[in-house]
XYZ file of C-alpha atoms in Angstrom:
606
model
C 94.794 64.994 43.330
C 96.809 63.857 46.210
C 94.776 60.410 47.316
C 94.111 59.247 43.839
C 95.941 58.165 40.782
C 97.357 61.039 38.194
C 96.430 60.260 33.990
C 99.016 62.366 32.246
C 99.200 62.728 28.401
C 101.415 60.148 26.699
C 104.194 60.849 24.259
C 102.803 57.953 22.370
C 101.903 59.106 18.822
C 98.682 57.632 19.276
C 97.984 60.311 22.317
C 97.134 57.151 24.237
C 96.247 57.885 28.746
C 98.215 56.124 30.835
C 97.104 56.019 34.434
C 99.462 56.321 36.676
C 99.181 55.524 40.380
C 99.904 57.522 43.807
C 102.341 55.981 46.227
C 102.965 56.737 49.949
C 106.065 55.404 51.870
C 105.894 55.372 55.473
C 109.115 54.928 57.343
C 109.048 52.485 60.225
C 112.558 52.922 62.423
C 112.567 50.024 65.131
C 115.453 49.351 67.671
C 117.347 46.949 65.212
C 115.975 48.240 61.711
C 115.334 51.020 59.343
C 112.016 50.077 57.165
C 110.449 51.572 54.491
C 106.881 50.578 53.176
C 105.739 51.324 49.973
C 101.518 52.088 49.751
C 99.561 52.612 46.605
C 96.051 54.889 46.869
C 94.210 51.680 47.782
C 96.310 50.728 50.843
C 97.597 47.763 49.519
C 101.465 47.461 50.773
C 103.442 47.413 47.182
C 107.073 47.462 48.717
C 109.450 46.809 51.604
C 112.745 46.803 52.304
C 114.697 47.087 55.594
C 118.333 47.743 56.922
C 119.888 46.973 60.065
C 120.731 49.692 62.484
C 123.878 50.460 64.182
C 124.004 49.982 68.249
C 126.382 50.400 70.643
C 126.624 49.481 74.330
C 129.800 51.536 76.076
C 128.855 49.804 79.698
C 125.955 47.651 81.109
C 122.500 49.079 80.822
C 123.594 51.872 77.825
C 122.278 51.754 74.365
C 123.251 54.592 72.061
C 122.518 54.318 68.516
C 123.292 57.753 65.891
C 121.225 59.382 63.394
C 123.263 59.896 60.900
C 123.698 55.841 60.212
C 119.726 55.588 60.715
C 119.500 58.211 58.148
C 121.295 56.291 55.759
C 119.382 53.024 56.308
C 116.330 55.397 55.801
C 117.755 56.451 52.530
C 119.035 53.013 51.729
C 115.642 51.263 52.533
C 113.574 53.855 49.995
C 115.852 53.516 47.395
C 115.755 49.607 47.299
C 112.434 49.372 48.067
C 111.422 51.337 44.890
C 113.764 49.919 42.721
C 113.204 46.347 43.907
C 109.551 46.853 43.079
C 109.654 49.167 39.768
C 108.285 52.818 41.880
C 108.622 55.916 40.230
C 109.793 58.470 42.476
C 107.692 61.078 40.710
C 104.445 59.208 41.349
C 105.443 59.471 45.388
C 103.118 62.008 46.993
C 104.041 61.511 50.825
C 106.272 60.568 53.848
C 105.609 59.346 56.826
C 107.572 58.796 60.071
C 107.357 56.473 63.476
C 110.458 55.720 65.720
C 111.231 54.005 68.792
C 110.938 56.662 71.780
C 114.570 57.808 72.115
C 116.211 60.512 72.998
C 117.995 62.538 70.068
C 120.371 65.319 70.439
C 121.881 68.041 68.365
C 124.257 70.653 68.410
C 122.000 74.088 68.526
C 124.571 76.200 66.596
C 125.431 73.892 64.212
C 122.525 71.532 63.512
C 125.090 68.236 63.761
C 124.794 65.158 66.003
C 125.944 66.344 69.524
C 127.390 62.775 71.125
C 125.869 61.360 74.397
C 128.791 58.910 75.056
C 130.552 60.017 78.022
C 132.900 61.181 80.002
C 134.108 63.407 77.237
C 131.155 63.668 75.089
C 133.704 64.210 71.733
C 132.187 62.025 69.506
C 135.986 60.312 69.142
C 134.809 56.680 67.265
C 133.245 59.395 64.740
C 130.036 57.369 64.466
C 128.005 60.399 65.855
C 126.134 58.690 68.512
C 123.709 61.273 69.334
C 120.777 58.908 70.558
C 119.667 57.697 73.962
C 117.419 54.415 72.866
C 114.504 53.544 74.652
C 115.517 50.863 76.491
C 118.496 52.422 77.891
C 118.498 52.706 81.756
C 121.288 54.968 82.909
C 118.939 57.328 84.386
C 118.117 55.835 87.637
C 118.837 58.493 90.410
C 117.544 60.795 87.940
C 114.290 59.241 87.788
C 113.891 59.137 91.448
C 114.315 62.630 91.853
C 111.798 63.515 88.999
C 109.188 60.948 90.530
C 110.080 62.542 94.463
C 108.816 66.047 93.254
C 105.232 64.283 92.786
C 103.891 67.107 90.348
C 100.754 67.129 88.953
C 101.847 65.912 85.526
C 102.873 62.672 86.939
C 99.204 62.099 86.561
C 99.544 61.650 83.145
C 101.937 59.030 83.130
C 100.390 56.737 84.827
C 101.818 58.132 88.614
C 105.416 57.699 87.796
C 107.531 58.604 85.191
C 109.383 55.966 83.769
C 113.099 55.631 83.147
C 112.567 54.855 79.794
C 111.059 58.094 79.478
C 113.276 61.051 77.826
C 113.052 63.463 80.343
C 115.373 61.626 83.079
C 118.125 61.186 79.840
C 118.377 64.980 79.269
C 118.560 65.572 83.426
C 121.411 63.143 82.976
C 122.861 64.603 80.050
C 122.779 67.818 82.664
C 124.338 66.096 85.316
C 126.948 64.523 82.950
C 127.964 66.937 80.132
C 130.394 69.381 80.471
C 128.065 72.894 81.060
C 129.401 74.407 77.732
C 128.562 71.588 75.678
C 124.548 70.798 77.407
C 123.788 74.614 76.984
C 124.962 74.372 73.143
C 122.409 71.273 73.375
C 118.649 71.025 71.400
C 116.652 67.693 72.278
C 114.288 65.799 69.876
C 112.053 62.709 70.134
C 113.738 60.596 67.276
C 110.734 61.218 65.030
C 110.531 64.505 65.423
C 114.488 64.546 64.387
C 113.176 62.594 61.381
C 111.354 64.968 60.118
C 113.816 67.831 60.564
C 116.130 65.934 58.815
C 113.723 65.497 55.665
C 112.572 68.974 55.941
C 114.632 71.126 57.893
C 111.411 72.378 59.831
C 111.630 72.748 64.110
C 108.214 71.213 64.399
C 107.399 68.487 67.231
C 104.774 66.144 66.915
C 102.111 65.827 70.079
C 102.487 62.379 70.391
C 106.295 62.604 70.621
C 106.321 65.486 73.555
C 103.412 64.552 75.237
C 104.057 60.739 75.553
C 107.434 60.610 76.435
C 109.231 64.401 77.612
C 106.212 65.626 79.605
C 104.255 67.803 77.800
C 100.615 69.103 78.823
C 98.894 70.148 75.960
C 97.349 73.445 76.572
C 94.271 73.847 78.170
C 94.546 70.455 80.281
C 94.661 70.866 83.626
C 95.457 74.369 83.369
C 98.459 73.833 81.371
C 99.043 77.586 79.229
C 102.399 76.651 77.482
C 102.495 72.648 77.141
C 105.964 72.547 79.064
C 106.013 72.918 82.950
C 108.245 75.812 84.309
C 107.818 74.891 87.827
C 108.442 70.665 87.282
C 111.119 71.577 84.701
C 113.041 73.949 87.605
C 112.249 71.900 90.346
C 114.040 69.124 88.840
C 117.234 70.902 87.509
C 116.700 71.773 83.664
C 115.642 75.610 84.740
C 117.806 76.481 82.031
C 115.463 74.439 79.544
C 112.806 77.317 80.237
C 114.896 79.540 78.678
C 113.311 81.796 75.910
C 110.145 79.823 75.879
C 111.575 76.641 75.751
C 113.638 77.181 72.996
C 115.732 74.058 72.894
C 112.985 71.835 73.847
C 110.745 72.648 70.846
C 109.687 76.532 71.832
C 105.901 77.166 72.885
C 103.089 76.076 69.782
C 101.928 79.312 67.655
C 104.700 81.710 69.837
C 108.049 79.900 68.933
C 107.520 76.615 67.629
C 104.932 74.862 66.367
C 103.373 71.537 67.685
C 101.485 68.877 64.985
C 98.950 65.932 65.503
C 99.426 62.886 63.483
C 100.071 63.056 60.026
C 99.726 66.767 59.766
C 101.836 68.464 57.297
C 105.217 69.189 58.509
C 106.478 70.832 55.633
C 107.949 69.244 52.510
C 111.092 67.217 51.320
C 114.350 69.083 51.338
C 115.802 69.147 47.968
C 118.968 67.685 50.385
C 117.221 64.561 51.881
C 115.600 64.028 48.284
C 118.239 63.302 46.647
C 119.590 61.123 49.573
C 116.365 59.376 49.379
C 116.066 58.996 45.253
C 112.574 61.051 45.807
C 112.211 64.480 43.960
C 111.996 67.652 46.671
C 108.481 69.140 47.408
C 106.732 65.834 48.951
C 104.173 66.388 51.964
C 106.120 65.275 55.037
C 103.583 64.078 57.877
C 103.992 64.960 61.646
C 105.888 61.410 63.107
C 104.511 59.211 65.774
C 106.346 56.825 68.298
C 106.652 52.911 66.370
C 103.925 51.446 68.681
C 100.897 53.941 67.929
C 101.693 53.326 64.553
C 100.842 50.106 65.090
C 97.523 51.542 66.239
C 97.249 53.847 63.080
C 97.677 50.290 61.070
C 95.415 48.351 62.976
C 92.279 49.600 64.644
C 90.468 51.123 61.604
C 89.854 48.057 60.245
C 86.371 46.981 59.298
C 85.560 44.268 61.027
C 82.533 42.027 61.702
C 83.292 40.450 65.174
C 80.630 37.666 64.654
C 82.402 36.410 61.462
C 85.122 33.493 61.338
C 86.368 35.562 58.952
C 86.913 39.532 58.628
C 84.623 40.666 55.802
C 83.368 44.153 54.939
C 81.352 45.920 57.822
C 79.282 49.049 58.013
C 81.479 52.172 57.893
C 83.904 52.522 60.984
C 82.773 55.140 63.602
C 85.406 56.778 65.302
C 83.396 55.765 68.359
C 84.187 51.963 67.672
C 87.976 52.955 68.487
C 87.201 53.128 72.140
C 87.009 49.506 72.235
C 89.562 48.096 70.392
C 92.856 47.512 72.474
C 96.038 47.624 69.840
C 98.674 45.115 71.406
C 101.579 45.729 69.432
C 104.143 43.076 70.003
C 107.642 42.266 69.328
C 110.244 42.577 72.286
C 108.441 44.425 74.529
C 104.411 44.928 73.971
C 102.513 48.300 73.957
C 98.629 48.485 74.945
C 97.044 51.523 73.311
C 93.649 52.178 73.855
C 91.454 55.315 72.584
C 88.649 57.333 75.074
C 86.617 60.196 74.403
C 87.266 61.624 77.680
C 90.147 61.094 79.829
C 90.111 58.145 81.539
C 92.919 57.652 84.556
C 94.523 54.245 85.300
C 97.317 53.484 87.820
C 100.313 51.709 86.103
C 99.125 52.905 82.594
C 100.960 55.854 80.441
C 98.339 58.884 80.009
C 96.187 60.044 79.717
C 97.416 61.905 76.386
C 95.333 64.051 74.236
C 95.794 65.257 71.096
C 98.575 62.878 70.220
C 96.886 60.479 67.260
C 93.368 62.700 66.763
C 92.626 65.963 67.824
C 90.346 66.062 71.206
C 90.604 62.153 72.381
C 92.836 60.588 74.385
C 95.231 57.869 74.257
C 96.261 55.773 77.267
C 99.906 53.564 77.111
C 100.235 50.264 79.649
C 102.999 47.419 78.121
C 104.959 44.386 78.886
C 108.542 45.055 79.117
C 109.562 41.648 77.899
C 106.746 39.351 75.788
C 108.816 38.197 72.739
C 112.159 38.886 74.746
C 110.829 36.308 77.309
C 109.717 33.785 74.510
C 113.835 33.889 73.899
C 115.101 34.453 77.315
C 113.268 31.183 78.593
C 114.580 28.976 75.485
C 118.049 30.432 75.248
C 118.526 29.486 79.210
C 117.197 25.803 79.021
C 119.334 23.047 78.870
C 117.750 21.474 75.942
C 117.641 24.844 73.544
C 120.347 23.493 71.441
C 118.732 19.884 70.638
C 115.144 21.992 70.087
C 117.348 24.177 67.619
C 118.729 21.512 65.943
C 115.743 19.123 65.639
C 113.909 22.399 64.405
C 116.317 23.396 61.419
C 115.737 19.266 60.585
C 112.448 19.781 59.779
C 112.962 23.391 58.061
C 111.108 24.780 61.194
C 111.923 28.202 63.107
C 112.121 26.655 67.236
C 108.477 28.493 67.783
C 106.735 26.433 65.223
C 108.814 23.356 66.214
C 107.548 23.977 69.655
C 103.819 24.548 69.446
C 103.784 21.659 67.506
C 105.898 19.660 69.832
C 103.058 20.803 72.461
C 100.514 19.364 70.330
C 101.742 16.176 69.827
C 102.794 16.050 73.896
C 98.485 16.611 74.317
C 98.278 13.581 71.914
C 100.615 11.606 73.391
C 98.893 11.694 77.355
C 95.568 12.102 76.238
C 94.786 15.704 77.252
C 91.662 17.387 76.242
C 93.613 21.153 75.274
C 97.316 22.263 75.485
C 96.650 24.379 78.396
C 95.889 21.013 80.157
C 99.783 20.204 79.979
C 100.745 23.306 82.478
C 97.627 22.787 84.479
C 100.218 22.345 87.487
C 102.601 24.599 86.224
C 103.188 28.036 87.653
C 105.011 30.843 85.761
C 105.227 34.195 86.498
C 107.887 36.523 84.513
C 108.227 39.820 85.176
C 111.775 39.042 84.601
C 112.324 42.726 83.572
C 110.361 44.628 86.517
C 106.887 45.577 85.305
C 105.498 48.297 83.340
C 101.518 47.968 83.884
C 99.552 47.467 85.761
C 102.207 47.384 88.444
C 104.381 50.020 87.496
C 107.405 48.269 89.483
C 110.681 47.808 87.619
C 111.728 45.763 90.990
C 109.470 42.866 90.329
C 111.193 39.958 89.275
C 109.572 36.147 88.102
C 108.504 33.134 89.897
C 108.090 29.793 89.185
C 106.081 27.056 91.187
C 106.160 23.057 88.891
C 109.521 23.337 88.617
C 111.143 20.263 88.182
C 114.814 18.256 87.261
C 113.482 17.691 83.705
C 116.054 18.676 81.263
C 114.582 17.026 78.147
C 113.198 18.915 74.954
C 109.190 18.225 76.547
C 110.557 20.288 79.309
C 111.616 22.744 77.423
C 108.145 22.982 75.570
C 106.406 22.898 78.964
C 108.281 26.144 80.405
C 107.684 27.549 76.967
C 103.989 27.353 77.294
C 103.993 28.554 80.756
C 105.865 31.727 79.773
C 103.151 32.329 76.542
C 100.150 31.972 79.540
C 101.935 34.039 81.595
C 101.781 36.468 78.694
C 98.108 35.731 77.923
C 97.413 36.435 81.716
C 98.796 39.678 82.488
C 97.465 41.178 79.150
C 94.077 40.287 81.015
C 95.513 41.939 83.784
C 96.167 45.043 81.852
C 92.781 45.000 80.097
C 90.670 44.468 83.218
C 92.221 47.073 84.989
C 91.968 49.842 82.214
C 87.924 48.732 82.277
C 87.649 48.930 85.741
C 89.243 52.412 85.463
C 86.290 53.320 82.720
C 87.500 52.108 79.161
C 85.252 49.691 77.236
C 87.803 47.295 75.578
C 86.029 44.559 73.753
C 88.768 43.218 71.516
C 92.544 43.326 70.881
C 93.904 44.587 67.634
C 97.167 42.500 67.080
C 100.372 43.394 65.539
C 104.337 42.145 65.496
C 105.857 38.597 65.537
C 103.798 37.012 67.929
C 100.765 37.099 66.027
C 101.893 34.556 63.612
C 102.017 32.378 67.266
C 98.547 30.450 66.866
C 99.132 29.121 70.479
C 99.889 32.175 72.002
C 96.607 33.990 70.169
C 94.451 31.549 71.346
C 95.330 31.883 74.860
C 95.193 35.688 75.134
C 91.694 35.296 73.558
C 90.161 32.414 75.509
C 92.070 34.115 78.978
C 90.724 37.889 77.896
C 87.649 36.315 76.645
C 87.647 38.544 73.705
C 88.364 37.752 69.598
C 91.715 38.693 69.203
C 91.984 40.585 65.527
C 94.971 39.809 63.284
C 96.175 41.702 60.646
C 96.376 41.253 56.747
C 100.371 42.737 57.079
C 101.559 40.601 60.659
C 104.914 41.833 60.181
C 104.358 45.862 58.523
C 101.260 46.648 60.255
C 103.659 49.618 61.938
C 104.990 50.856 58.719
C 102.250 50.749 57.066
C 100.675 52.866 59.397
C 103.331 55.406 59.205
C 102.507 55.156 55.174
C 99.046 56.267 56.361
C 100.520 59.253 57.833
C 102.065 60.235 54.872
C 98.676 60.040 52.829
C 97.089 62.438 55.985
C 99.977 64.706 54.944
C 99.816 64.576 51.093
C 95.935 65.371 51.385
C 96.054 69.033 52.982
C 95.113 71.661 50.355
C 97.428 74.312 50.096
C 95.244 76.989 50.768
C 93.139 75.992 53.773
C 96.181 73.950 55.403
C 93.167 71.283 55.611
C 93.960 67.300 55.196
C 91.647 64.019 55.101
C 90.942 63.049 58.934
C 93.415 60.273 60.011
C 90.397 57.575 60.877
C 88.987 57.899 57.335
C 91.825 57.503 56.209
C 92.445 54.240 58.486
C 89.531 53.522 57.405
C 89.925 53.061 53.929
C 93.390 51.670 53.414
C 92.980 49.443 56.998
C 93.081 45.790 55.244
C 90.842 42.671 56.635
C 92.881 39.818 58.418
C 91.589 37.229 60.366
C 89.964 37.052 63.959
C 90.788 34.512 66.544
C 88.025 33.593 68.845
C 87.939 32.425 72.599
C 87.790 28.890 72.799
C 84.391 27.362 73.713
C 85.922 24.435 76.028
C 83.737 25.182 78.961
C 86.448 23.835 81.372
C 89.211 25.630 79.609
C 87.915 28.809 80.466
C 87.912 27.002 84.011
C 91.121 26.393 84.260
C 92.358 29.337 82.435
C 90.028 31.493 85.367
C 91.122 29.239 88.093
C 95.105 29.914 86.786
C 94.456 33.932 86.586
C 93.967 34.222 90.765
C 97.229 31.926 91.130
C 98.667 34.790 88.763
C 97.640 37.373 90.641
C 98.532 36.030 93.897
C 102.323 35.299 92.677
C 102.208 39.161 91.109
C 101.123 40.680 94.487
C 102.278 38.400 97.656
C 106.101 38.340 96.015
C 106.008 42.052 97.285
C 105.098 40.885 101.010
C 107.906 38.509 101.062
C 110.336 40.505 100.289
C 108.595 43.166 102.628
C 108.664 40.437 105.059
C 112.219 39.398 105.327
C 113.094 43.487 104.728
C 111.362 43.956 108.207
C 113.232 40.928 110.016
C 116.812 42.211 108.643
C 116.254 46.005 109.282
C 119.161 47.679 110.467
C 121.725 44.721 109.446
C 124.408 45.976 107.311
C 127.730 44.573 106.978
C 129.857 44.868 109.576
């Protein structure tokens, strides 16, 4: 009864049947917002609503952000989004959870928030900030000592492990915290604190360990516990061993127990339902991290890649996963592509198994900065403020204003295509360091075209160079995960930048692949989390069975549109012809620094 609508008896004196229909909410919880996104039984999105989320920045390079106040946007984002759209919480069969990848810590003793703000670690503003985000990067020796040991499991994360990882935060919390507050200390991916908050359960989700605190799953390269004793020591958290990993989670079916997507967690505290407005009882769902619910709300769609337009296919195979690439894109973009077997890739997260289906793998490469560029590059230009302004004339947001300035610049000097404007125009911005294929967080950009203009065309022109640039190193990232043995055919789009008809065009006609948008641009990641909570509302009480988690994408995925490679021979051309200048700015800005590192070895100041 839990994937389809409910008739119940009316009061009516004419003992009329009303149907009444299921509802899911999945729970999206990005770096700025709380969503939540309302699904009916068909997969149709029926509600939204979203609340800004606290941050805080105590010194250069530190985000911290609290549960408690992304709790109560949770709770505040349900509650509007039903009433706003007329949901009865008793027709609500399941919850589902994604977060950003950040570090969330609690007291052991107590269950409360245990602060990460240092030196004293007292939690003295009272805003309980118990959360490392993401993108926070105060763990830099610790990261260098993790990636010196060179273990094995390094393999799995694409060679090195990454400060945005969660493992280097705790070694810092170790380093940092006074002893007899960091052995009082339990650790949580944020999602998995999400669900422990809604059901009061201990359960971690694979996808949350494995992906970001270093978890093997058992049985992979002769992992027998999922956590590594000998990297965990060799690094400095020996005492994390303690007790079979106790504060990390425990050890699955000894001490704790470990959950693939969607699975039933356990069900809604009467607490957090009556913070929420739900009743208690719903099926929680295991959480994933934001961007692979982007995958969950993307990939399973049916899709006929010959079309103009998506229109009912044959039924999805599970197979057909392995060769769709889900970009999901907002500040930073996440690559996430599916295998049957592991497949190794230098510069690319994973291989990870387990962590969406049971038995295949997922493998993680990114940009660091793709919509954060997009603003970086306008903010900085002299002529932002006249774009701004012209833009807000015409009742346009500055990207709109742009591509369309770009358009009428190709009208104006007679080029054949857009790309034709930049044909002489260089940009490479890796502004942030790079995440894949690279795996450098040293690399910086480059520009060769530059010139003294100042004027809004300017502006426009470095603008398109920095959406190539983005075009070009997905290619990058996509040839190098083939040449490593996946078989990606097409990118799955979701975020901001796919409403960016410029920008979709290029990463098609330079990745010479249809580039697939979806019917929700903006929810795509919620409403995969709402597909979670259907997984989670569907397992029968007696087997502990549930739906699988592709038919299930399967069904409620909804048909956007496709974008196609343009079919301008010389396009392609120069597109082609601007890749190897791409590469060759990515790789030789390594020998020059190399270069003048050599001639000024040994000088130091005096």
């Amino acid at each position: 009864m839990t994937n389809e609508g409910i008739r119940r008896g009316s009061v009516d004196p004419r003992n009329e049947l009303h149907y009444t229909e299921s509802h899911y909410i999945g729970i999206d919880v990005g770096t700025g917002s709380a969503r939540a996104c309302i699904m009916n039984s068909v997969g149709e999105i029926v509600g939204l609503h979203s609340e800004p989320i606290g941050l805080w920045q105590p010194q250069t390079g530190y985000y911290e952000q609290s549960t408690t106040d992304i709790w109560r946007c949770i709770c505040t984002s349900i509650r509007l989004a039903m009433q706003k759209n007329g949901i009865d919480p008793d027709n609500v069969q399941g919850l589902g959870f994604d977060a950003t990848c950040s570090l969330s810590v609690f007291k052991e003793d107590t269950d409360e928030p245990q602060c990460v703000t240092g030196p004293n670690f007292d939690n003295q503003d009272g805003n309980d900030r118990n959360v490392i985000l993401w993108l926070d990067h105060r763990p830099v020796e610790e990261t260098q000592k993790i990636n010196a040991t060179k273990h094995n499991l390094l393999r799995y994360v694409g060679g090195t492990m990454s400060i945005e990882m969660e493992i280097p935060k705790v070694l810092w919390l170790k380093n940092n915290m006074p002893k007899e507050v960091f052995d009082k200390c339990k650790f949580y991916d944020l999602a998995d604190a999400l669900t422990h908050l809604a059901t009061g359960k201990e359960s971690r989700s694979f996808c949350s360990v494995t992906c970001k605190q270093g978890y093997v799953p058992v049985g992979v390269d002769g992992s027998v516990k999922g956590w590594q004793e000998d990297f965990l020591t060799d690094i400095g958290l020996a005492d994390l061993c303690e007790d079979n990993f106790r504060r990390m989670g425990g050890v699955n079916g000894v001490n704790g127990e470990y959950k693939t997507a969607g699975e039933l967690v356990g069900r809604l505290s009467v607490k957090a339902a009556t913070e929420m407005g739900l009743r208690p009882g719903i099926a929680v769902g295991s959480g994933v991290i934001d961007a692979y619910a982007g995958w969950i709300g993307t990939v399973g769609a049916k899709v006929n890649l010959k079309e103009d337009v998506l229109a009912d296919a044959p039924k999805n195979d599970v197979a057909q996963a392995f060769t769709r690439l889900a970009a999901v894109a907002g500040t930073s973009t996440c690559h996430l592509a599916m295998s049957e077997k592991p497949v190794f890739v230098n510069g690319v997260w994973g291989p990870y198994r387990d962590v969406l289906i049971p038995d295949y793998w997922l493998a993680e490469g990114g940009q660091s900065a793709s919509g954060e560029l997009l603003r970086f590059v306008l903010d900085t230009h002299p002529a932002y403020n006249q774009a701004i302004s012209t833009a807000e004339t015409y009742n346009r947001n500055i990207y709109d204003f742009l591509n369309e300035r770009l358009r009428e610049m190709q009208e104006e000097q007679g080029a054949p295509a857009v790309s034709y404007l930049g044909r002489h125009f260089f940009f490479y911005g890796d502004l942030w360091g790079n995440r894949s294929p690279i795996a450098d967080p040293t690399m910086t950009g480059s520009v060769i075209g530059l010139t003294s203009d100042k004027s809004v065309d300017g502006l426009a022109l470095l603008y398109y160079g920095a959406m190539e640039f983005i075009a070009l190193q997905t290619k990058q990232i996509v040839n190098t995960m083939n040449e490593s043995g996946h078989v990606i055919n097409s990118i799955f789009m979701s975020g901001s930048q796919c409403q960016n008809d410029i920008l979709m065009k290029l990463m098609s006609t330079a990745c010479d692949m249809p580039v697939v948008i979806p019917r929700y641009v903006h929810a795509a990641v919620c409403h995969g989390a709402a597909m979670l909570a259907v997984k989670a509302a569907s397992t029968d009480v007696k087997t502990g069975a549930s739906e699988p988690l592709w038919d299930i994408m399967e069904r409620m995925s909804k048909p956007g549109r496709i974008v196609y490679p343009s079919k301008v021979e010389m396009e392609k051309k120069l597109l082609d012809a601007k890749y190897k200048v791409f590469l060759e700015q990515c790789h030789q800005q390594k020998g020059f620094r190399k270069d003048v590192d050599t001639a000024i070895e040994g000088w130091k100041k005096a």
